CSV table of C-alpha atoms in Angstrom, one decimal:
chain,number,residue,atom,x,y,z
A,1424,MET,CA,123.3,155.8,69.6
A,1425,PHE,CA,123.2,157.0,73.3
A,1426,ILE,CA,126.4,156.5,75.6
A,1427,ALA,CA,126.3,157.8,79.1
A,1428,ALA,CA,128.5,157.2,82.3
A,1429,GLY,CA,127.1,156.7,85.8
A,1430,THR,CA,124.4,159.3,86.6
A,1431,GLY,CA,124.5,160.7,82.9
A,1432,ILE,CA,121.9,157.8,82.3
A,1433,ALA,CA,119.0,160.3,83.5
A,1434,PRO,CA,118.4,162.2,80.8
A,1435,VAL,CA,119.1,159.4,78.2
A,1436,MET,CA,116.3,157.7,80.0
A,1437,SER,CA,113.6,160.0,79.3
A,1438,MET,CA,114.7,160.0,75.3
A,1439,LEU,CA,114.4,155.9,75.4
A,1440,ARG,CA,110.8,156.0,77.6
A,1441,GLN,CA,109.9,158.6,74.5
A,1442,ILE,CA,111.2,156.1,72.2
A,1443,GLN,CA,109.3,153.4,73.4
A,1444,GLU,CA,105.7,155.3,74.5
A,1445,THR,CA,105.5,156.7,70.7
A,1446,LYS,CA,107.1,153.8,69.1
A,1447,ILE,CA,109.6,155.7,67.0
A,1448,ASP,CA,110.8,153.8,64.4
A,1449,GLY,CA,114.8,153.1,64.0
A,1450,LYS,CA,117.6,151.4,65.6
A,1451,PHE,CA,119.0,152.5,69.1
A,1452,SER,CA,122.0,151.8,70.8
A,1453,LEU,CA,122.6,152.4,74.6
A,1454,PHE,CA,126.2,152.0,75.8
A,1455,TYR,CA,126.2,152.6,79.7
A,1456,THR,CA,129.0,152.4,82.1
A,1457,ASN,CA,129.3,152.2,85.8
A,1458,LYS,CA,132.3,151.7,88.0
A,1459,PHE,CA,130.1,149.0,90.4
A,1460,GLU,CA,127.2,146.6,89.5
A,1461,ASN,CA,125.0,148.3,92.5
A,1462,SER,CA,125.7,151.7,91.2
A,1463,ILE,CA,123.5,151.1,88.0
A,1464,ILE,CA,120.6,153.4,88.0
A,1465,TYR,CA,117.6,151.9,86.3
A,1466,HIS,CA,119.3,148.5,85.9
A,1467,ASP,CA,115.9,146.8,86.1
A,1468,GLU,CA,114.1,149.0,83.7
A,1469,LEU,CA,117.0,148.7,81.3
A,1470,LYS,CA,117.5,145.1,81.3
A,1471,LYS,CA,113.7,145.1,80.4
A,1472,ILE,CA,114.1,147.6,77.6
A,1473,ASN,CA,116.9,145.4,76.1
A,1474,GLY,CA,115.0,142.5,76.1
A,1475,SER,CA,111.5,143.6,75.2
A,1476,ALA,CA,112.1,146.7,72.9
A,1477,GLY,CA,112.9,145.1,69.6
A,1478,ASN,CA,114.7,148.4,68.4
A,1479,ILE,CA,116.6,149.4,71.5
A,1480,SER,CA,119.7,147.3,72.7
A,1481,VAL,CA,121.6,148.1,75.9
A,1482,VAL,CA,125.4,147.6,76.3
A,1483,PHE,CA,126.4,147.3,80.1
A,1484,THR,CA,129.9,147.5,81.0
A,1485,LEU,CA,131.7,148.1,84.7
A,1486,THR,CA,134.9,149.4,85.0
A,1487,GLN,CA,135.9,148.3,89.0
A,1488,ASP,CA,135.1,145.3,91.0
A,1489,VAL,CA,133.5,143.2,88.3
A,1490,PRO,CA,131.9,140.2,89.8
A,1491,GLU,CA,132.7,136.8,88.3
A,1492,GLU,CA,128.8,136.0,87.4
A,1493,TRP,CA,128.9,139.4,85.3
A,1494,LYS,CA,127.6,138.3,81.7
A,1495,HIS,CA,128.1,142.0,80.1
A,1496,ASP,CA,131.1,144.1,78.8
A,1497,LYS,CA,134.1,145.2,81.3
A,1498,GLY,CA,136.1,148.1,81.0
A,1499,ARG,CA,135.8,151.7,80.0
A,1500,ILE,CA,133.6,152.3,76.8
A,1501,ASN,CA,136.5,152.7,73.8
A,1502,LYS,CA,136.3,153.0,70.2
A,1503,GLU,CA,136.6,149.1,70.1
A,1504,MET,CA,133.7,148.4,72.2
A,1505,ILE,CA,131.3,150.9,70.0
A,1506,ALA,CA,132.9,149.3,67.1
A,1507,LYS,CA,131.7,146.1,67.9
A,1508,TYR,CA,128.4,146.8,68.5
A,1509,MET,CA,128.0,149.2,65.5
A,1510,HIS,CA,128.0,145.9,63.2
A,1511,LYS,CA,127.0,147.0,59.8
A,1512,HIS,CA,125.8,150.7,60.7
A,1513,ASN,CA,128.0,153.5,59.5
A,1514,ALA,CA,128.9,156.2,62.2
A,1515,SER,CA,128.2,158.9,59.4
A,1516,HIS,CA,124.9,158.1,59.4
A,1517,CYS,CA,124.3,157.8,63.2
A,1518,ASN,CA,123.4,160.6,65.7
A,1519,PHE,CA,125.2,160.2,69.1
A,1520,TYR,CA,124.2,161.6,72.6
A,1521,ILE,CA,126.9,161.5,75.0
A,1522,CYS,CA,126.3,162.4,78.8
A,1523,GLY,CA,128.8,162.1,81.7
A,1524,PRO,CA,131.7,163.8,82.9
A,1525,LEU,CA,133.7,166.2,80.8
A,1526,GLU,CA,136.9,163.8,80.5
A,1527,PHE,CA,134.3,160.8,79.3
A,1528,ILE,CA,132.7,163.2,76.9
A,1529,LYS,CA,135.9,164.2,75.5
A,1530,GLN,CA,137.1,160.5,75.2
A,1531,ILE,CA,134.0,159.2,73.8
A,1532,LYS,CA,133.6,162.1,71.1
A,1533,GLU,CA,136.9,161.5,69.7
A,1534,ALA,CA,136.2,157.6,69.4
A,1535,VAL,CA,132.9,158.2,67.5
A,1536,ILE,CA,134.8,160.7,65.2
A,1537,SER,CA,137.6,158.4,64.6
A,1538,LEU,CA,134.8,155.9,63.7
A,1539,GLY,CA,133.4,158.6,61.0
A,1540,ALA,CA,130.7,160.2,63.0
A,1541,LYS,CA,130.1,163.7,62.0
A,1542,PRO,CA,130.9,166.4,64.6
A,1543,GLU,CA,127.4,168.0,63.6
A,1544,ASN,CA,125.6,164.6,64.5
A,1545,ILE,CA,127.1,164.6,68.0
A,1546,ARG,CA,125.1,166.0,71.2
A,1547,VAL,CA,126.6,166.1,74.5
A,1548,GLU,CA,125.8,166.9,78.0
A,1549,GLY,CA,128.5,167.0,80.7
A,1550,TRP,CA,129.6,168.0,83.9
A,1551,GLY,CA,133.0,168.3,86.0
């Protein structure tokens, strides 16, 4: 599970590209949040990954000025949103990579731990 906010997508993109290029086996999910649709970095590439890479799914969410035609999630990434997309996956068997502002990381880390993630399976990169 990759969870990124804003420019936190940059290090995640290199990992997603590596997964695609080397055809790493497994199921991968990216939760990516932005304030505005026009601030989504790598938007076109992520849409292609979501549509073509069978083992990578992308969940987009916007937190502000959500256009009427927006067909993805709305609001901040939280425990309920993550659980909704985890389906049958057990959080204790997942690795989590979280990248974004420190407050975002703190909230997401608490959320995934409450879903059963093991702290040793959580990696973070933050700023702010």
